[in-house]
Amino acid sequence: MNPASFLAELRELLPADAIVSRQSTLPAWECDGLSAMKRVPLAVVLPTAESEVQAVLRLCLRHGIPVVPRGAGTGLSGGALPHEQGIVLSLARMKSILELNPLLRTARVQPGVRNLSVSQAARPWGLYYAPDPSSQIACTIGGNVAENSGGVHCLKYGLTVHNIQSLRLVCMDGEILTLGGTSPDSAGYDLTALLTGSEGLLGIVTEVTLRLLPLPEHTRLVMAAFNSTHQAADAVSRIIAAGIIPAGLEMMDNPAIRAAEDFVHAGYPVDASAILLCEVDGAMAEVEARTSQIDSLLRDSGASHIRHAETEEQRNLLWKGRKSAFPAVGRLAPDYYCMDGSIPRRKLAEVLDGIEQLSRQYGLAVANVFHAGDGNLHPLILYDANQPGELERAESFGADILALSVAVGGSITGEHGVGLEKIDQMCLQYQADEMACFHAIKRAFDPAGLLNPGKAIPELHRCAELSAMHVHQGQVPFPGLERF
Amino acid sequence: MDNDLSVDLQDQVQRAASAGYALAICGGGSQPQPGNPVQGETVNLTGHTGVIDYAPEELIITVRSGTPLTAISALLAQHGQMLAFEPPIFSAASTIGGAIACNRSGAARPWAGAARDSVLGCQILDGCGQRLNFGGQVMKNVAGYDVSRLMCGAHGTLGILLSVSLKVLPIPPESVTLARTCGADEAINTMNQLCGKPLPLTGAAWLDNQLHLRLGGSPESVRQAMHQLSEYDRGPDIWSAISNLQHPFFDRQAPLWRLAVTPTSGLPPVPGDWLIDWAGGQRWLSSPADANTIRQIASEAGGHAQRWHAGDGPVFQPLPAGLLALHRRLKHVFDPLGILNPGRLYAEL
C-alpha cells in the first residue's frame, strides 16, 4: 500500500472536485452522528456515477486501501467513522430519484437521496415511503439500507427491509450485481435481505428500488398520561392484546417528558410518570372507532389524562417533542450516553424496574424514551465526564442495560446499528460459532476485507471489552481512542 | 406435540458430515413443488414439533420447524391472531419449516408481506452440524447480518431449520370478497390502481374472466371500502383454494408454471391459461409452451418462472453467472461439504 501512488491514480480516475485530500478539509468527514469517535481519513471520494464507484473500488482493491461508505453521516453508532489509512466513499452526490412509477408504486433512487424527499416526491400521487427515522430530513436511503432503519411507524409498516424491493450492488472487485427485483420474489437466495442492515461491509449500493404505500386517509394522535410507568407498560400490552396495531406507539418517562416539554412546549403533563403517544390511521370511521376503543383501554389501564391532537399542528407538535427527546435530554446534564436496546414487549415493566435499580446503584440519573409498540428502548444515561469516575460508571451502567436486554431475550441494538460503538456488545448476543459465520459471510463478498473493516462484527479476541457512546457537549472525551 | 429432536438431528448431521454423505431434508412432504430432486439420507423433521414460546400480546411465536401449520393456525386463532403471510396449507402434514424454507405466502402477500417478512429469528443446524442462532424474539434487531431471512426460500440448502420466531398479527375482524367480470389486461391495471389507494385490501386475483378482491379489517374500514367499490358484487371465498392450489384451475393437464413478475406487466401472447394472484405479482400458467419460452417471458416481465407440475428440466430460473458464483460462496459458508439438500435449488449448490 502506497498512499501517494494510490492518490495519484485516483486523480486520473475522477474529476478534481470528486476527491478531497487536503488536511484542512478532511476533518469535515472525521465522524458521523457519534461525534465521540473521530478519525481523519486518507481521502474522501465523492463519485457521481456507478461507473466511478466501480473504478474507485477496483483501484482500492489493487492498492489494499480500506473503504468506508458514507451517506449523510447521521448514523449513531460510528458506522461511517473513517479509517486512517482508507478512503471515505461518500455517496452524497448520487442523489437522483431515477424513476417514480405511481402505478407500480415504486421509486428507483440513488443512494444519496434523502429519506424524506422520497415521500415528498411521491406525495402528488397519494403515495409515500413508510420508514421514517427521526433523522429523515437528512439521512439518506443508502444509509437506511446499510442500517435497516426503522422509525416511529415501523410496528405497522415495517423496517427498511420490508420496504425495499431491489438493490444494485457494486462488489469490492467491481462486479455489479442486481439483487431482488420488482417481482414479489426472485430466483435464488434473498440477498436483498442479507444486504439490508449489513452496515457497508458487503458492497456498495448504487441504486435502490423502494416500495411506496398509499397515504392513509386520516391520522389521529392520542396522548395519555400515567402515574406510573407500569401502568403505561400495561396500557401498551392491552392495546396490542385488543388486536389493535397502532401506526405509532411511543412512551416517555418523567425525566424525558420534562426535558422534551422544556425544549418544545408541546403541552406534555410534566407531573406524569409516563406518557404514551398512540397514533391510529385509516378511513375516518375506522379512526373514530379505534380512538374511542383506545381511549377506553387507556382509562382501564389507569390513565390520569387523555388528550387527542385536534389539529395537524397539535399532532406535529406532540411528535416533535418525542422526536427531539435526545437533544432535549442532552440539556439535563453535561453528558448523556444513549442506548438502543430491544426487548420483548412484555418485559418492559421488568426492564424499567431493572434500569431504575441500576440508576440507584450507579448513582446516575436516566431518562427513558421507547418505541413501546415494538419494544425498542432508548435509555439516556446522564453523567458528567468532568467528575472523576462518572464516565466509567456510565459505561458500566450502559453495559448492564444491554446485558439486561439480552438476558430478557432482546438485542443490543434495535435500530442504531452496531458500527464501532457496540462492537464489543455483539459478544453478549452471539456465540463464537455465529460470529465465525458472520465473518465467513463477509469473506464471501469481500475476501480482502477492505469494506468498512473493523465495524459491525467483532474479532473474537475483542469480546472481553465493552465500549459505549459518549457525548460531552460536542467535545471529544477520548480523542486518541484506538479501537482496532 | 411438544417434542424436541434437536440433539438427534444434530447427531444425524454430524454423522453425515464426518462420513461425507448427502442429506435430503424433509418436512410434511406436502409441497407440490419442493424443488429439484435430492439424493441423500432423509432428515425427517416431522417429529420435531411444539411451540417454544407464544405470548399473544407480544405478537411473536417461536415454534419448532416440524410443527404442523394447522396446529399453529389453530393456536393463534384461539387468541384472535394469525400468521400474517397466510402460508398455503397443502395438507394437514404441512409444516412451518417447509413454509419458511420455501418462502410460501398466501393471498395477502402484496400487503402483509411474504413469509420472509414475518421471520424474526431462527435456530439452524449448519452443514457441519453446528447449532446456530440468528435474529431473535424481538420486533427490531439489527445486530449481525440478517441470516434468518436468508434462510427463507433457500430450500434447506444453507441450513436445517430447527425453530423459527415469527411476527403474528390480529385476524381481521371482517373479511369480504368482491368480484366483477373483466378481462385480464383490465384486471391487471385495476388491481395496481387499487393498490395505490388506501383500501383495506388483503387479496386481488383474476381467473375465469373475473376480478376478485378481498377486503379485510375492522367492520368500519371494510364497510367504507365496499361503498367505494360499489360496482363490484359479492364474490365467492376463493382465497384458500387458490393459495393451496386446490382450485379446479390447477387440475389442467398442461404443465403448470409459477411466474413471479412485475405486477403491472401485461400478459404475453403464449398458449395456455392464466390465474393472476397477488395483485398481478404471482401468476400461474398452464401451458404447453417449452421451458425456454416461459423462462424468457418471465424474465422479460421482470421476474422468474418455476416449473410446477409436469414437464421436465430444472425447477428454478437459472441465475446470471456472477450471482451464481456468489450463491456458491454463500453455500460454502453454511455447508462447506455440500451435504444439505445438494442440487435442490441449483445443481451447483
mmCIF file of N, CA, C and O in Angstrom, chain A residues 123-183:
data_model
loop_
_atom_site.group_PDB
_atom_site.id
_atom_site.type_symbol
_atom_site.label_atom_id
_atom_site.label_comp_id
_atom_site.label_asym_id
_atom_site.label_seq_id
_atom_site.Cartn_x
_atom_site.Cartn_y
_atom_site.Cartn_z
ATOM 1 N N ARG A 123 -45.755 12.255 -3.022
ATOM 2 C CA ARG A 123 -46.999 12.806 -2.482
ATOM 3 C C ARG A 123 -48.048 13.181 -3.532
ATOM 4 O O ARG A 123 -49.248 12.909 -3.339
ATOM 5 N N PRO A 124 -47.639 13.793 -4.664
ATOM 6 C CA PRO A 124 -48.663 14.142 -5.675
ATOM 7 C C PRO A 124 -49.474 12.935 -6.151
ATOM 8 O O PRO A 124 -50.589 13.112 -6.647
ATOM 9 N N TRP A 125 -48.936 11.726 -6.016
ATOM 10 C CA TRP A 125 -49.680 10.523 -6.427
ATOM 11 C C TRP A 125 -50.360 9.857 -5.239
ATOM 12 O O TRP A 125 -50.845 8.725 -5.352
ATOM 13 N N GLY A 126 -50.385 10.524 -4.095
ATOM 14 C CA GLY A 126 -51.031 9.944 -2.922
ATOM 15 C C GLY A 126 -50.235 8.811 -2.316
ATOM 16 O O GLY A 126 -50.789 7.929 -1.661
ATOM 17 N N LEU A 127 -48.917 8.812 -2.554
ATOM 18 C CA LEU A 127 -48.068 7.726 -2.070
ATOM 19 C C LEU A 127 -46.985 8.286 -1.150
ATOM 20 O O LEU A 127 -46.710 9.482 -1.164
ATOM 21 N N TYR A 128 -46.351 7.426 -0.374
ATOM 22 C CA TYR A 128 -45.228 7.836 0.461
ATOM 23 C C TYR A 128 -44.338 6.646 0.748
ATOM 24 O O TYR A 128 -44.714 5.495 0.500
ATOM 25 N N TYR A 129 -43.135 6.948 1.277
ATOM 26 C CA TYR A 129 -42.194 5.895 1.688
ATOM 27 C C TYR A 129 -42.284 5.779 3.201
ATOM 28 O O TYR A 129 -42.013 6.742 3.925
ATOM 29 N N ALA A 130 -42.669 4.593 3.706
ATOM 30 C CA ALA A 130 -43.078 4.466 5.107
ATOM 31 C C ALA A 130 -41.962 4.614 6.157
ATOM 32 O O ALA A 130 -42.167 5.308 7.148
ATOM 33 N N PRO A 131 -40.801 3.969 6.019
ATOM 34 C CA PRO A 131 -39.826 4.090 7.118
ATOM 35 C C PRO A 131 -39.416 5.550 7.356
ATOM 36 O O PRO A 131 -39.033 6.248 6.415
ATOM 37 N N ASP A 132 -39.536 5.992 8.607
ATOM 38 C CA ASP A 132 -39.311 7.411 8.909
ATOM 39 C C ASP A 132 -38.422 7.594 10.136
ATOM 40 O O ASP A 132 -38.880 8.012 11.195
ATOM 41 N N PRO A 133 -37.127 7.267 10.001
ATOM 42 C CA PRO A 133 -36.238 7.524 11.134
ATOM 43 C C PRO A 133 -36.285 8.997 11.536
ATOM 44 O O PRO A 133 -36.586 9.854 10.703
ATOM 45 N N SER A 134 -36.010 9.282 12.812
ATOM 46 C CA SER A 134 -36.114 10.667 13.296
ATOM 47 C C SER A 134 -35.222 11.613 12.499
ATOM 48 O O SER A 134 -35.499 12.799 12.409
ATOM 49 N N SER A 135 -34.161 11.084 11.892
ATOM 50 C CA SER A 135 -33.239 11.916 11.115
ATOM 51 C C SER A 135 -33.660 12.035 9.652
ATOM 52 O O SER A 135 -32.853 12.382 8.797
ATOM 53 N N GLN A 136 -34.938 11.775 9.353
ATOM 54 C CA GLN A 136 -35.348 11.618 7.957
ATOM 55 C C GLN A 136 -35.172 12.860 7.079
ATOM 56 O O GLN A 136 -35.159 12.743 5.853
ATOM 57 N N ILE A 137 -35.049 14.037 7.677
ATOM 58 C CA ILE A 137 -34.808 15.233 6.866
ATOM 59 C C ILE A 137 -33.436 15.135 6.203
ATOM 60 O O ILE A 137 -33.207 15.639 5.117
ATOM 61 N N ALA A 138 -32.498 14.496 6.896
ATOM 62 C CA ALA A 138 -31.118 14.493 6.436
ATOM 63 C C ALA A 138 -30.621 13.127 5.964
ATOM 64 O O ALA A 138 -29.853 13.037 5.013
ATOM 65 N N CYS A 139 -31.063 12.053 6.617
ATOM 66 C CA CYS A 139 -30.451 10.755 6.346
ATOM 67 C C CYS A 139 -30.785 10.269 4.942
ATOM 68 O O CYS A 139 -31.804 10.627 4.373
ATOM 69 N N THR A 140 -29.887 9.447 4.391
ATOM 70 C CA THR A 140 -30.059 9.011 3.007
ATOM 71 C C THR A 140 -30.605 7.586 2.932
ATOM 72 O O THR A 140 -30.470 6.803 3.876
ATOM 73 N N ILE A 141 -31.164 7.273 1.775
ATOM 74 C CA ILE A 141 -31.693 5.928 1.551
ATOM 75 C C ILE A 141 -30.559 4.896 1.617
ATOM 76 O O ILE A 141 -30.726 3.809 2.178
ATOM 77 N N GLY A 142 -29.395 5.244 1.083
ATOM 78 C CA GLY A 142 -28.267 4.317 1.142
ATOM 79 C C GLY A 142 -27.911 3.983 2.586
ATOM 80 O O GLY A 142 -27.680 2.825 2.935
ATOM 81 N N GLY A 143 -27.900 5.013 3.436
ATOM 82 C CA GLY A 143 -27.636 4.799 4.858
ATOM 83 C C GLY A 143 -28.736 3.981 5.515
ATOM 84 O O GLY A 143 -28.469 3.117 6.353
ATOM 85 N N ASN A 144 -29.985 4.234 5.129
ATOM 86 C CA ASN A 144 -31.122 3.467 5.663
ATOM 87 C C ASN A 144 -30.975 1.987 5.343
ATOM 88 O O ASN A 144 -31.257 1.122 6.177
ATOM 89 N N VAL A 145 -30.542 1.696 4.105
ATOM 90 C CA VAL A 145 -30.348 0.292 3.715
ATOM 91 C C VAL A 145 -29.221 -0.314 4.550
ATOM 92 O O VAL A 145 -29.332 -1.427 5.066
ATOM 93 N N ALA A 146 -28.128 0.437 4.712
ATOM 94 C CA ALA A 146 -26.980 -0.075 5.467
ATOM 95 C C ALA A 146 -27.358 -0.397 6.910
ATOM 96 O O ALA A 146 -26.840 -1.337 7.497
ATOM 97 N N GLU A 147 -28.263 0.405 7.490
ATOM 98 C CA GLU A 147 -28.607 0.237 8.908
ATOM 99 C C GLU A 147 -29.923 -0.501 9.126
ATOM 100 O O GLU A 147 -30.296 -0.765 10.257
ATOM 101 N N ASN A 148 -30.665 -0.792 8.080
ATOM 102 C CA ASN A 148 -32.043 -1.304 8.202
ATOM 103 C C ASN A 148 -32.846 -0.400 9.145
ATOM 104 O O ASN A 148 -33.414 -0.852 10.149
ATOM 105 N N SER A 149 -32.904 0.866 8.798
ATOM 106 C CA SER A 149 -33.506 1.879 9.677
ATOM 107 C C SER A 149 -34.989 1.643 9.918
ATOM 108 O O SER A 149 -35.691 1.149 9.035
ATOM 109 N N GLY A 150 -35.431 2.042 11.086
ATOM 110 C CA GLY A 150 -36.842 1.937 11.444
ATOM 111 C C GLY A 150 -37.479 3.309 11.461
ATOM 112 O O GLY A 150 -37.373 4.073 10.518
ATOM 113 N N GLY A 151 -38.109 3.643 12.572
ATOM 114 C CA GLY A 151 -38.805 4.913 12.705
ATOM 115 C C GLY A 151 -39.952 4.724 13.658
ATOM 116 O O GLY A 151 -40.097 3.643 14.251
ATOM 117 N N VAL A 152 -40.779 5.748 13.827
ATOM 118 C CA VAL A 152 -41.850 5.622 14.818
ATOM 119 C C VAL A 152 -43.059 4.855 14.274
ATOM 120 O O VAL A 152 -43.976 4.560 15.009
ATOM 121 N N HIS A 153 -43.067 4.540 12.982
ATOM 122 C CA HIS A 153 -44.225 3.853 12.421
ATOM 123 C C HIS A 153 -43.942 2.402 12.005
ATOM 124 O O HIS A 153 -44.712 1.812 11.250
ATOM 125 N N CYS A 154 -42.820 1.839 12.491
ATOM 126 C CA CYS A 154 -42.455 0.530 11.924
ATOM 127 C C CYS A 154 -43.205 -0.646 12.513
ATOM 128 O O CYS A 154 -43.181 -1.717 11.933
ATOM 129 N N LEU A 155 -43.908 -0.463 13.638
ATOM 130 C CA LEU A 155 -44.710 -1.579 14.131
ATOM 131 C C LEU A 155 -45.745 -1.977 13.068
ATOM 132 O O LEU A 155 -45.947 -3.142 12.770
ATOM 133 N N LYS A 156 -46.374 -0.989 12.472
ATOM 134 C CA LYS A 156 -47.399 -1.274 11.465
ATOM 135 C C LYS A 156 -46.822 -1.401 10.056
ATOM 136 O O LYS A 156 -47.286 -2.220 9.271
ATOM 137 N N TYR A 157 -45.821 -0.581 9.730
ATOM 138 C CA TYR A 157 -45.386 -0.511 8.332
ATOM 139 C C TYR A 157 -44.018 -1.120 8.061
ATOM 140 O O TYR A 157 -43.577 -1.127 6.913
ATOM 141 N N GLY A 158 -43.348 -1.625 9.099
ATOM 142 C CA GLY A 158 -42.113 -2.363 8.869
ATOM 143 C C GLY A 158 -40.874 -1.493 8.826
ATOM 144 O O GLY A 158 -40.935 -0.268 8.865
ATOM 145 N N LEU A 159 -39.752 -2.194 8.754
ATOM 146 C CA LEU A 159 -38.437 -1.553 8.707
ATOM 147 C C LEU A 159 -38.041 -1.371 7.245
ATOM 148 O O LEU A 159 -38.797 -1.733 6.339
ATOM 149 N N THR A 160 -36.828 -0.880 7.043
ATOM 150 C CA THR A 160 -36.346 -0.711 5.669
ATOM 151 C C THR A 160 -36.435 -2.024 4.888
ATOM 152 O O THR A 160 -36.876 -2.037 3.735
ATOM 153 N N VAL A 161 -36.049 -3.140 5.534
ATOM 154 C CA VAL A 161 -36.020 -4.425 4.814
ATOM 155 C C VAL A 161 -37.391 -4.805 4.243
ATOM 156 O O VAL A 161 -37.474 -5.483 3.224
ATOM 157 N N HIS A 162 -38.468 -4.344 4.885
ATOM 158 C CA HIS A 162 -39.805 -4.657 4.403
ATOM 159 C C HIS A 162 -40.255 -3.718 3.287
ATOM 160 O O HIS A 162 -41.304 -3.927 2.687
ATOM 161 N N ASN A 163 -39.493 -2.683 3.065
ATOM 162 C CA ASN A 163 -39.952 -1.641 2.143
ATOM 163 C C ASN A 163 -38.997 -1.391 0.980
ATOM 164 O O ASN A 163 -39.079 -0.346 0.336
ATOM 165 N N ILE A 164 -38.070 -2.305 0.754
ATOM 166 C CA ILE A 164 -37.243 -2.194 -0.446
ATOM 167 C C ILE A 164 -37.404 -3.447 -1.291
ATOM 168 O O ILE A 164 -37.644 -4.533 -0.771
ATOM 169 N N GLN A 165 -37.291 -3.266 -2.577
ATOM 170 C CA GLN A 165 -37.538 -4.394 -3.477
ATOM 171 C C GLN A 165 -36.274 -4.860 -4.187
ATOM 172 O O GLN A 165 -36.163 -6.023 -4.542
ATOM 173 N N SER A 166 -35.382 -3.928 -4.454
ATOM 174 C CA SER A 166 -34.249 -4.297 -5.281
ATOM 175 C C SER A 166 -33.064 -3.394 -4.986
ATOM 176 O O SER A 166 -33.241 -2.232 -4.611
ATOM 177 N N LEU A 167 -31.871 -3.956 -5.124
ATOM 178 C CA LEU A 167 -30.633 -3.188 -4.917
ATOM 179 C C LEU A 167 -29.702 -3.445 -6.088
ATOM 180 O O LEU A 167 -29.641 -4.562 -6.601
ATOM 181 N N ARG A 168 -28.959 -2.431 -6.483
ATOM 182 C CA ARG A 168 -27.794 -2.660 -7.341
ATOM 183 C C ARG A 168 -26.576 -2.524 -6.452
ATOM 184 O O ARG A 168 -26.438 -1.555 -5.700
ATOM 185 N N LEU A 169 -25.715 -3.516 -6.553
ATOM 186 C CA LEU A 169 -24.595 -3.609 -5.638
ATOM 187 C C LEU A 169 -23.304 -3.636 -6.441
ATOM 188 O O LEU A 169 -23.157 -4.424 -7.366
ATOM 189 N N VAL A 170 -22.364 -2.759 -6.079
ATOM 190 C CA VAL A 170 -21.025 -2.861 -6.648
ATOM 191 C C VAL A 170 -20.160 -3.571 -5.619
ATOM 192 O O VAL A 170 -20.040 -3.121 -4.476
ATOM 193 N N CYS A 171 -19.619 -4.722 -6.018
ATOM 194 C CA CYS A 171 -18.783 -5.501 -5.107
ATOM 195 C C CYS A 171 -17.381 -4.903 -5.076
ATOM 196 O O CYS A 171 -17.002 -4.108 -5.927
ATOM 197 N N MET A 172 -16.598 -5.328 -4.091
ATOM 198 C CA MET A 172 -15.262 -4.766 -3.908
ATOM 199 C C MET A 172 -14.390 -4.968 -5.156
ATOM 200 O O MET A 172 -13.545 -4.139 -5.469
ATOM 201 N N ASP A 173 -14.633 -6.053 -5.899
ATOM 202 C CA ASP A 173 -13.820 -6.282 -7.104
ATOM 203 C C ASP A 173 -14.409 -5.592 -8.331
ATOM 204 O O ASP A 173 -13.959 -5.804 -9.452
ATOM 205 N N GLY A 174 -15.433 -4.771 -8.116
ATOM 206 C CA GLY A 174 -16.007 -4.000 -9.215
ATOM 207 C C GLY A 174 -17.166 -4.686 -9.923
ATOM 208 O O GLY A 174 -17.822 -4.095 -10.779
ATOM 209 N N GLU A 175 -17.434 -5.937 -9.568
ATOM 210 C CA GLU A 175 -18.569 -6.618 -10.188
ATOM 211 C C GLU A 175 -19.883 -5.955 -9.755
ATOM 212 O O GLU A 175 -20.039 -5.572 -8.598
ATOM 213 N N ILE A 176 -20.797 -5.828 -10.727
ATOM 214 C CA ILE A 176 -22.093 -5.209 -10.408
ATOM 215 C C ILE A 176 -23.172 -6.284 -10.411
ATOM 216 O O ILE A 176 -23.309 -7.036 -11.373
ATOM 217 N N LEU A 177 -23.918 -6.357 -9.310
ATOM 218 C CA LEU A 177 -24.980 -7.353 -9.185
ATOM 219 C C LEU A 177 -26.314 -6.657 -8.953
ATOM 220 O O LEU A 177 -26.379 -5.644 -8.273
ATOM 221 N N THR A 178 -27.372 -7.234 -9.545
ATOM 222 C CA THR A 178 -28.716 -6.765 -9.236
ATOM 223 C C THR A 178 -29.347 -7.782 -8.294
ATOM 224 O O THR A 178 -29.402 -8.972 -8.616
ATOM 225 N N LEU A 179 -29.776 -7.322 -7.132
ATOM 226 C CA LEU A 179 -30.394 -8.197 -6.142
ATOM 227 C C LEU A 179 -31.874 -7.857 -6.027
ATOM 228 O O LEU A 179 -32.242 -6.685 -5.970
ATOM 229 N N GLY A 180 -32.716 -8.889 -5.984
ATOM 230 C CA GLY A 180 -34.152 -8.648 -5.899
ATOM 231 C C GLY A 180 -34.664 -8.103 -7.216
ATOM 232 O O GLY A 180 -33.995 -8.180 -8.248
ATOM 233 N N GLY A 181 -35.864 -7.549 -7.196
ATOM 234 C CA GLY A 181 -36.454 -7.021 -8.416
ATOM 235 C C GLY A 181 -37.823 -6.466 -8.107
ATOM 236 O O GLY A 181 -38.237 -6.426 -6.945
ATOM 237 N N THR A 182 -38.553 -6.067 -9.148
ATOM 238 C CA THR A 182 -39.896 -5.539 -8.889
ATOM 239 C C THR A 182 -40.931 -6.658 -8.836
ATOM 240 O O THR A 182 -42.106 -6.411 -8.589
ATOM 241 N N SER A 183 -40.502 -7.901 -9.062
ATOM 242 C CA SER A 183 -41.400 -9.042 -8.848
ATOM 243 C C SER A 183 -41.424 -9.341 -7.350
ATOM 244 O O SER A 183 -40.501 -8.961 -6.643
#
